[in-house]
């Protein structure tokens, strides 16, 4: 479990308070989305989870390891993998397998174990065929998957992803999301920053951030029911939720708390069955 | 997209050789090339070109590697032609031209250019057939004895690896910035000297600040993946196979032949 206790973070020398008293718990195996407008502290928050940033106030505890204890950083960073927004600044190797091997090399694992982990990680994200390819010849979506595989090779319990689908086309977005979904089903805890409300709706829990604070925390259905608060922060609802709210307002007998296509489909089918009866 | 010096995956014998052998051969052959005389250097050059083609390196790839050095090569040639030792001068006098050049200078210029070409082909042979990680592993192997003198061998290896990685990124960034300038109507050929210098300074400062930003971001990403200074293990396994010993014997023999021919003709 990751525990944040009254975490404050101030960027110096600018003196910007990026986090102002964030407290929360993230369970192992949980799928969590972090949403909020630009500059609200989402990236700063997830960088605290693997000790890339240390709180200027409060504590971050990862599986009972305090991030303030620098001697435990190697363990913490093995537990919490970080996928950055721009894969070009995360990928260190020239070829796919070299990059995926970077983390295990830092863990000083024997060559045979590194090779095993590289093959295993590439297979887990479905890009085993790209192993020897030059990074420069990959698409944006493939680079994201390489970045995820690079983190997986360290066998983390949690992965924090900073807008993993930004700038991707729908096909690549779908591929990345299905990999994230698969990792979650394999028991990896996912902390996923996104601006896409439909992506956030697919998770188990949503944290809404504004001005360095967590202002809403709950299941997608509960979060997206708080329409006025979200609009005040400057966030939009998933399109499907908006549609059902408008249908309800127009007098149709539908529930307003629809957040996914599957929910909507169930509603439409049940309405069709009722009208048939 | 091929950038000068990038590795191209292939299945040639040279691709599969141990990187330590390739690195050592490259250094030895580069030194020998600088000592070879005419006409042995031409034979060696042709042999190198044939070897490069046999490894699947196209003339286009060699051409792309030569391109950034063309101006420098032309300068060397012209310097030898007009300012070298004057022997067997040829004078050209007609309505359009009135100048003379040295035939010896022409020969010398061509010789130096050929030496240069040979060195480029040797370097291309190494970098195109050797994955950067393999090359870094070979460099690390040769630097290992210096660890006793407190040389941070693993850190040096990571630095070299990052240099390999950053090169194409920075070239792409430079191209993007050039395109952005062109898209907004900037044409360096039409701008005056002062405007050109001003624009170059602005361009260079943007590139440099971009390099620092990238370096910061990469350092952060390396931290996130548990990078710490000091010893690291390696994904690359260096193994000397029987093919390496065979190639070593062949190369040694050819080296002896070239040196003998050089002594005979020299």
PDB file of N, CA and C in Angstrom, chain B residues 101-163:
ATOM      1  N   UNK B 101      47.965  24.739 -62.010  1.00  0.00           N
ATOM      2  CA  UNK B 101      47.930  23.867 -60.826  1.00  0.00           C
ATOM      3  C   UNK B 101      49.019  22.813 -60.962  1.00  0.00           C
ATOM      4  N   UNK B 102      49.337  22.213 -59.812  1.00  0.00           N
ATOM      5  CA  UNK B 102      50.412  21.235 -59.823  1.00  0.00           C
ATOM      6  C   UNK B 102      49.862  19.831 -60.012  1.00  0.00           C
ATOM      7  N   UNK B 103      50.446  19.095 -60.966  1.00  0.00           N
ATOM      8  CA  UNK B 103      50.015  17.704 -61.198  1.00  0.00           C
ATOM      9  C   UNK B 103      50.313  16.858 -59.966  1.00  0.00           C
ATOM     10  N   UNK B 104      51.440  17.151 -59.333  1.00  0.00           N
ATOM     11  CA  UNK B 104      51.816  16.437 -58.113  1.00  0.00           C
ATOM     12  C   UNK B 104      50.779  16.718 -57.003  1.00  0.00           C
ATOM     13  N   UNK B 105      50.364  18.010 -56.954  1.00  0.00           N
ATOM     14  CA  UNK B 105      49.353  18.413 -55.968  1.00  0.00           C
ATOM     15  C   UNK B 105      48.041  17.676 -56.206  1.00  0.00           C
ATOM     16  N   UNK B 106      47.694  17.525 -57.498  1.00  0.00           N
ATOM     17  CA  UNK B 106      46.452  16.811 -57.858  1.00  0.00           C
ATOM     18  C   UNK B 106      46.516  15.379 -57.343  1.00  0.00           C
ATOM     19  N   UNK B 107      47.683  14.764 -57.599  1.00  0.00           N
ATOM     20  CA  UNK B 107      47.897  13.374 -57.164  1.00  0.00           C
ATOM     21  C   UNK B 107      47.841  13.260 -55.630  1.00  0.00           C
ATOM     22  N   UNK B 108      48.513  14.233 -54.965  1.00  0.00           N
ATOM     23  CA  UNK B 108      48.538  14.228 -53.491  1.00  0.00           C
ATOM     24  C   UNK B 108      47.132  14.454 -52.915  1.00  0.00           C
ATOM     25  N   UNK B 109      46.417  15.398 -53.535  1.00  0.00           N
ATOM     26  CA  UNK B 109      45.055  15.713 -53.094  1.00  0.00           C
ATOM     27  C   UNK B 109      44.169  14.484 -53.184  1.00  0.00           C
ATOM     28  N   UNK B 110      44.293  13.772 -54.308  1.00  0.00           N
ATOM     29  CA  UNK B 110      43.494  12.579 -54.509  1.00  0.00           C
ATOM     30  C   UNK B 110      43.877  11.499 -53.491  1.00  0.00           C
ATOM     31  N   UNK B 111      45.175  11.403 -53.218  1.00  0.00           N
ATOM     32  CA  UNK B 111      45.680  10.414 -52.257  1.00  0.00           C
ATOM     33  C   UNK B 111      45.112  10.676 -50.851  1.00  0.00           C
ATOM     34  N   UNK B 112      45.160  11.939 -50.436  1.00  0.00           N
ATOM     35  CA  UNK B 112      44.666  12.279 -49.086  1.00  0.00           C
ATOM     36  C   UNK B 112      43.150  12.051 -49.008  1.00  0.00           C
ATOM     37  N   UNK B 113      42.455  12.433 -50.107  1.00  0.00           N
ATOM     38  CA  UNK B 113      41.009  12.202 -50.143  1.00  0.00           C
ATOM     39  C   UNK B 113      40.696  10.724 -50.021  1.00  0.00           C
ATOM     40  N   UNK B 114      41.464   9.908 -50.696  1.00  0.00           N
ATOM     41  CA  UNK B 114      41.253   8.451 -50.670  1.00  0.00           C
ATOM     42  C   UNK B 114      41.495   7.905 -49.257  1.00  0.00           C
ATOM     43  N   UNK B 115      42.557   8.427 -48.615  1.00  0.00           N
ATOM     44  CA  UNK B 115      42.833   8.031 -47.222  1.00  0.00           C
ATOM     45  C   UNK B 115      41.622   8.352 -46.334  1.00  0.00           C
ATOM     46  N   UNK B 116      41.099   9.543 -46.560  1.00  0.00           N
ATOM     47  CA  UNK B 116      39.940  10.012 -45.797  1.00  0.00           C
ATOM     48  C   UNK B 116      38.745   9.088 -46.018  1.00  0.00           C
ATOM     49  N   UNK B 117      38.524   8.768 -47.287  1.00  0.00           N
ATOM     50  CA  UNK B 117      37.399   7.881 -47.640  1.00  0.00           C
ATOM     51  C   UNK B 117      37.555   6.522 -46.962  1.00  0.00           C
ATOM     52  N   UNK B 118      38.801   6.013 -46.995  1.00  0.00           N
ATOM     53  CA  UNK B 118      39.067   4.708 -46.365  1.00  0.00           C
ATOM     54  C   UNK B 118      38.751   4.755 -44.872  1.00  0.00           C
ATOM     55  N   UNK B 119      39.163   5.844 -44.224  1.00  0.00           N
ATOM     56  CA  UNK B 119      38.898   5.976 -42.786  1.00  0.00           C
ATOM     57  C   UNK B 119      37.389   6.016 -42.521  1.00  0.00           C
ATOM     58  N   UNK B 120      36.664   6.731 -43.404  1.00  0.00           N
ATOM     59  CA  UNK B 120      35.206   6.810 -43.233  1.00  0.00           C
ATOM     60  C   UNK B 120      34.587   5.426 -43.396  1.00  0.00           C
ATOM     61  N   UNK B 121      35.030   4.697 -44.417  1.00  0.00           N
ATOM     62  CA  UNK B 121      34.456   3.363 -44.655  1.00  0.00           C
ATOM     63  C   UNK B 121      34.743   2.435 -43.464  1.00  0.00           C
ATOM     64  N   UNK B 122      35.958   2.525 -42.920  1.00  0.00           N
ATOM     65  CA  UNK B 122      36.301   1.694 -41.755  1.00  0.00           C
ATOM     66  C   UNK B 122      35.375   2.032 -40.586  1.00  0.00           C
ATOM     67  N   UNK B 123      35.165   3.349 -40.368  1.00  0.00           N
ATOM     68  CA  UNK B 123      34.298   3.777 -39.255  1.00  0.00           C
ATOM     69  C   UNK B 123      32.854   3.334 -39.498  1.00  0.00           C
ATOM     70  N   UNK B 124      32.399   3.487 -40.757  1.00  0.00           N
ATOM     71  CA  UNK B 124      31.017   3.088 -41.084  1.00  0.00           C
ATOM     72  C   UNK B 124      30.853   1.576 -40.893  1.00  0.00           C
ATOM     73  N   UNK B 125      31.896   0.832 -41.324  1.00  0.00           N
ATOM     74  CA  UNK B 125      31.845  -0.628 -41.162  1.00  0.00           C
ATOM     75  C   UNK B 125      31.640  -1.010 -39.699  1.00  0.00           C
ATOM     76  N   UNK B 126      32.310  -0.275 -38.826  1.00  0.00           N
ATOM     77  CA  UNK B 126      32.183  -0.577 -37.395  1.00  0.00           C
ATOM     78  C   UNK B 126      30.806  -0.183 -36.874  1.00  0.00           C
ATOM     79  N   UNK B 127      30.416   1.065 -37.113  1.00  0.00           N
ATOM     80  CA  UNK B 127      29.181   1.560 -36.479  1.00  0.00           C
ATOM     81  C   UNK B 127      27.920   0.969 -37.095  1.00  0.00           C
ATOM     82  N   UNK B 128      27.954   0.718 -38.395  1.00  0.00           N
ATOM     83  CA  UNK B 128      26.744   0.187 -39.039  1.00  0.00           C
ATOM     84  C   UNK B 128      26.530  -1.291 -38.702  1.00  0.00           C
ATOM     85  N   UNK B 129      27.627  -2.015 -38.464  1.00  0.00           N
ATOM     86  CA  UNK B 129      27.479  -3.459 -38.204  1.00  0.00           C
ATOM     87  C   UNK B 129      27.490  -3.802 -36.708  1.00  0.00           C
ATOM     88  N   UNK B 130      27.656  -2.788 -35.862  1.00  0.00           N
ATOM     89  CA  UNK B 130      27.749  -3.069 -34.421  1.00  0.00           C
ATOM     90  C   UNK B 130      26.689  -2.275 -33.671  1.00  0.00           C
ATOM     91  N   UNK B 131      25.841  -2.979 -32.962  1.00  0.00           N
ATOM     92  CA  UNK B 131      24.814  -2.291 -32.165  1.00  0.00           C
ATOM     93  C   UNK B 131      25.512  -1.426 -31.117  1.00  0.00           C
ATOM     94  N   UNK B 132      24.981  -0.234 -30.847  1.00  0.00           N
ATOM     95  CA  UNK B 132      25.651   0.647 -29.880  1.00  0.00           C
ATOM     96  C   UNK B 132      25.924  -0.031 -28.540  1.00  0.00           C
ATOM     97  N   UNK B 133      24.996  -0.873 -28.097  1.00  0.00           N
ATOM     98  CA  UNK B 133      25.203  -1.535 -26.800  1.00  0.00           C
ATOM     99  C   UNK B 133      26.427  -2.445 -26.859  1.00  0.00           C
ATOM    100  N   UNK B 134      26.634  -3.077 -28.029  1.00  0.00           N
ATOM    101  CA  UNK B 134      27.793  -3.960 -28.202  1.00  0.00           C
ATOM    102  C   UNK B 134      29.079  -3.140 -28.205  1.00  0.00           C
ATOM    103  N   UNK B 135      28.985  -2.009 -28.895  1.00  0.00           N
ATOM    104  CA  UNK B 135      30.147  -1.130 -28.984  1.00  0.00           C
ATOM    105  C   UNK B 135      30.521  -0.614 -27.585  1.00  0.00           C
ATOM    106  N   UNK B 136      29.485  -0.223 -26.850  1.00  0.00           N
ATOM    107  CA  UNK B 136      29.724   0.282 -25.489  1.00  0.00           C
ATOM    108  C   UNK B 136      30.327  -0.826 -24.625  1.00  0.00           C
ATOM    109  N   UNK B 137      29.815  -2.056 -24.809  1.00  0.00           N
ATOM    110  CA  UNK B 137      30.351  -3.183 -24.027  1.00  0.00           C
ATOM    111  C   UNK B 137      31.823  -3.409 -24.363  1.00  0.00           C
ATOM    112  N   UNK B 138      32.177  -3.253 -25.666  1.00  0.00           N
ATOM    113  CA  UNK B 138      33.582  -3.447 -26.069  1.00  0.00           C
ATOM    114  C   UNK B 138      34.460  -2.355 -25.467  1.00  0.00           C
ATOM    115  N   UNK B 139      33.968  -1.102 -25.526  1.00  0.00           N
ATOM    116  CA  UNK B 139      34.751   0.016 -24.958  1.00  0.00           C
ATOM    117  C   UNK B 139      34.950  -0.225 -23.456  1.00  0.00           C
ATOM    118  N   UNK B 140      33.853  -0.667 -22.810  1.00  0.00           N
ATOM    119  CA  UNK B 140      33.907  -0.934 -21.368  1.00  0.00           C
ATOM    120  C   UNK B 140      34.951  -2.022 -21.070  1.00  0.00           C
ATOM    121  N   UNK B 141      34.999  -3.031 -21.941  1.00  0.00           N
ATOM    122  CA  UNK B 141      35.943  -4.134 -21.765  1.00  0.00           C
ATOM    123  C   UNK B 141      37.381  -3.607 -21.817  1.00  0.00           C
ATOM    124  N   UNK B 142      37.656  -2.750 -22.818  1.00  0.00           N
ATOM    125  CA  UNK B 142      39.019  -2.244 -22.953  1.00  0.00           C
ATOM    126  C   UNK B 142      39.379  -1.240 -21.855  1.00  0.00           C
ATOM    127  N   UNK B 143      38.340  -0.566 -21.309  1.00  0.00           N
ATOM    128  CA  UNK B 143      38.615   0.421 -20.251  1.00  0.00           C
ATOM    129  C   UNK B 143      38.737  -0.223 -18.872  1.00  0.00           C
ATOM    130  N   UNK B 144      38.243  -1.480 -18.780  1.00  0.00           N
ATOM    131  CA  UNK B 144      38.180  -2.149 -17.469  1.00  0.00           C
ATOM    132  C   UNK B 144      39.490  -2.071 -16.661  1.00  0.00           C
ATOM    133  N   UNK B 145      40.683  -2.279 -17.306  1.00  0.00           N
ATOM    134  CA  UNK B 145      41.928  -2.203 -16.518  1.00  0.00           C
ATOM    135  C   UNK B 145      42.122  -0.843 -15.846  1.00  0.00           C
ATOM    136  N   UNK B 146      41.539   0.223 -16.466  1.00  0.00           N
ATOM    137  CA  UNK B 146      41.721   1.569 -15.903  1.00  0.00           C
ATOM    138  C   UNK B 146      40.871   1.783 -14.649  1.00  0.00           C
ATOM    139  N   UNK B 147      39.970   0.834 -14.375  1.00  0.00           N
ATOM    140  CA  UNK B 147      39.143   0.950 -13.158  1.00  0.00           C
ATOM    141  C   UNK B 147      40.041   0.958 -11.924  1.00  0.00           C
ATOM    142  N   UNK B 148      41.196   0.269 -12.049  1.00  0.00           N
ATOM    143  CA  UNK B 148      42.142   0.238 -10.926  1.00  0.00           C
ATOM    144  C   UNK B 148      42.691   1.631 -10.642  1.00  0.00           C
ATOM    145  N   UNK B 149      42.712   2.456 -11.712  1.00  0.00           N
ATOM    146  CA  UNK B 149      43.187   3.835 -11.537  1.00  0.00           C
ATOM    147  C   UNK B 149      42.012   4.759 -11.202  1.00  0.00           C
ATOM    148  N   UNK B 150      40.922   4.161 -10.730  1.00  0.00           N
ATOM    149  CA  UNK B 150      39.707   4.875 -10.291  1.00  0.00           C
ATOM    150  C   UNK B 150      38.974   5.560 -11.437  1.00  0.00           C
ATOM    151  N   UNK B 151      39.163   5.058 -12.678  1.00  0.00           N
ATOM    152  CA  UNK B 151      38.366   5.590 -13.784  1.00  0.00           C
ATOM    153  C   UNK B 151      36.955   4.995 -13.659  1.00  0.00           C
ATOM    154  N   UNK B 152      35.911   5.833 -13.624  1.00  0.00           N
ATOM    155  CA  UNK B 152      34.557   5.284 -13.477  1.00  0.00           C
ATOM    156  C   UNK B 152      34.072   4.648 -14.787  1.00  0.00           C
ATOM    157  N   UNK B 153      34.531   3.427 -15.042  1.00  0.00           N
ATOM    158  CA  UNK B 153      34.308   2.756 -16.324  1.00  0.00           C
ATOM    159  C   UNK B 153      32.814   2.636 -16.660  1.00  0.00           C
ATOM    160  N   UNK B 154      31.997   2.224 -15.700  1.00  0.00           N
ATOM    161  CA  UNK B 154      30.568   2.038 -15.974  1.00  0.00           C
ATOM    162  C   UNK B 154      29.887   3.370 -16.298  1.00  0.00           C
ATOM    163  N   UNK B 155      30.309   4.422 -15.601  1.00  0.00           N
ATOM    164  CA  UNK B 155      29.730   5.741 -15.864  1.00  0.00           C
ATOM    165  C   UNK B 155      30.121   6.226 -17.262  1.00  0.00           C
ATOM    166  N   UNK B 156      31.374   5.978 -17.640  1.00  0.00           N
ATOM    167  CA  UNK B 156      31.837   6.381 -18.973  1.00  0.00           C
ATOM    168  C   UNK B 156      31.013   5.634 -20.026  1.00  0.00           C
ATOM    169  N   UNK B 157      30.783   4.345 -19.784  1.00  0.00           N
ATOM    170  CA  UNK B 157      29.995   3.544 -20.727  1.00  0.00           C
ATOM    171  C   UNK B 157      28.579   4.097 -20.868  1.00  0.00           C
ATOM    172  N   UNK B 158      27.965   4.480 -19.754  1.00  0.00           N
ATOM    173  CA  UNK B 158      26.602   5.048 -19.817  1.00  0.00           C
ATOM    174  C   UNK B 158      26.624   6.372 -20.570  1.00  0.00           C
ATOM    175  N   UNK B 159      27.669   7.172 -20.344  1.00  0.00           N
ATOM    176  CA  UNK B 159      27.781   8.464 -21.045  1.00  0.00           C
ATOM    177  C   UNK B 159      27.856   8.243 -22.555  1.00  0.00           C
ATOM    178  N   UNK B 160      28.640   7.250 -22.971  1.00  0.00           N
ATOM    179  CA  UNK B 160      28.777   6.980 -24.407  1.00  0.00           C
ATOM    180  C   UNK B 160      27.422   6.525 -24.963  1.00  0.00           C
ATOM    181  N   UNK B 161      26.745   5.667 -24.204  1.00  0.00           N
ATOM    182  CA  UNK B 161      25.436   5.165 -24.633  1.00  0.00           C
ATOM    183  C   UNK B 161      24.449   6.328 -24.797  1.00  0.00           C
ATOM    184  N   UNK B 162      24.476   7.264 -23.854  1.00  0.00           N
ATOM    185  CA  UNK B 162      23.562   8.407 -23.925  1.00  0.00           C
ATOM    186  C   UNK B 162      23.904   9.303 -25.114  1.00  0.00           C
ATOM    187  N   UNK B 163      25.212   9.431 -25.388  1.00  0.00           N
ATOM    188  CA  UNK B 163      25.608  10.243 -26.547  1.00  0.00           C
ATOM    189  C   UNK B 163      25.047   9.631 -27.826  1.00  0.00           C
TER     190      UNK B 163
END
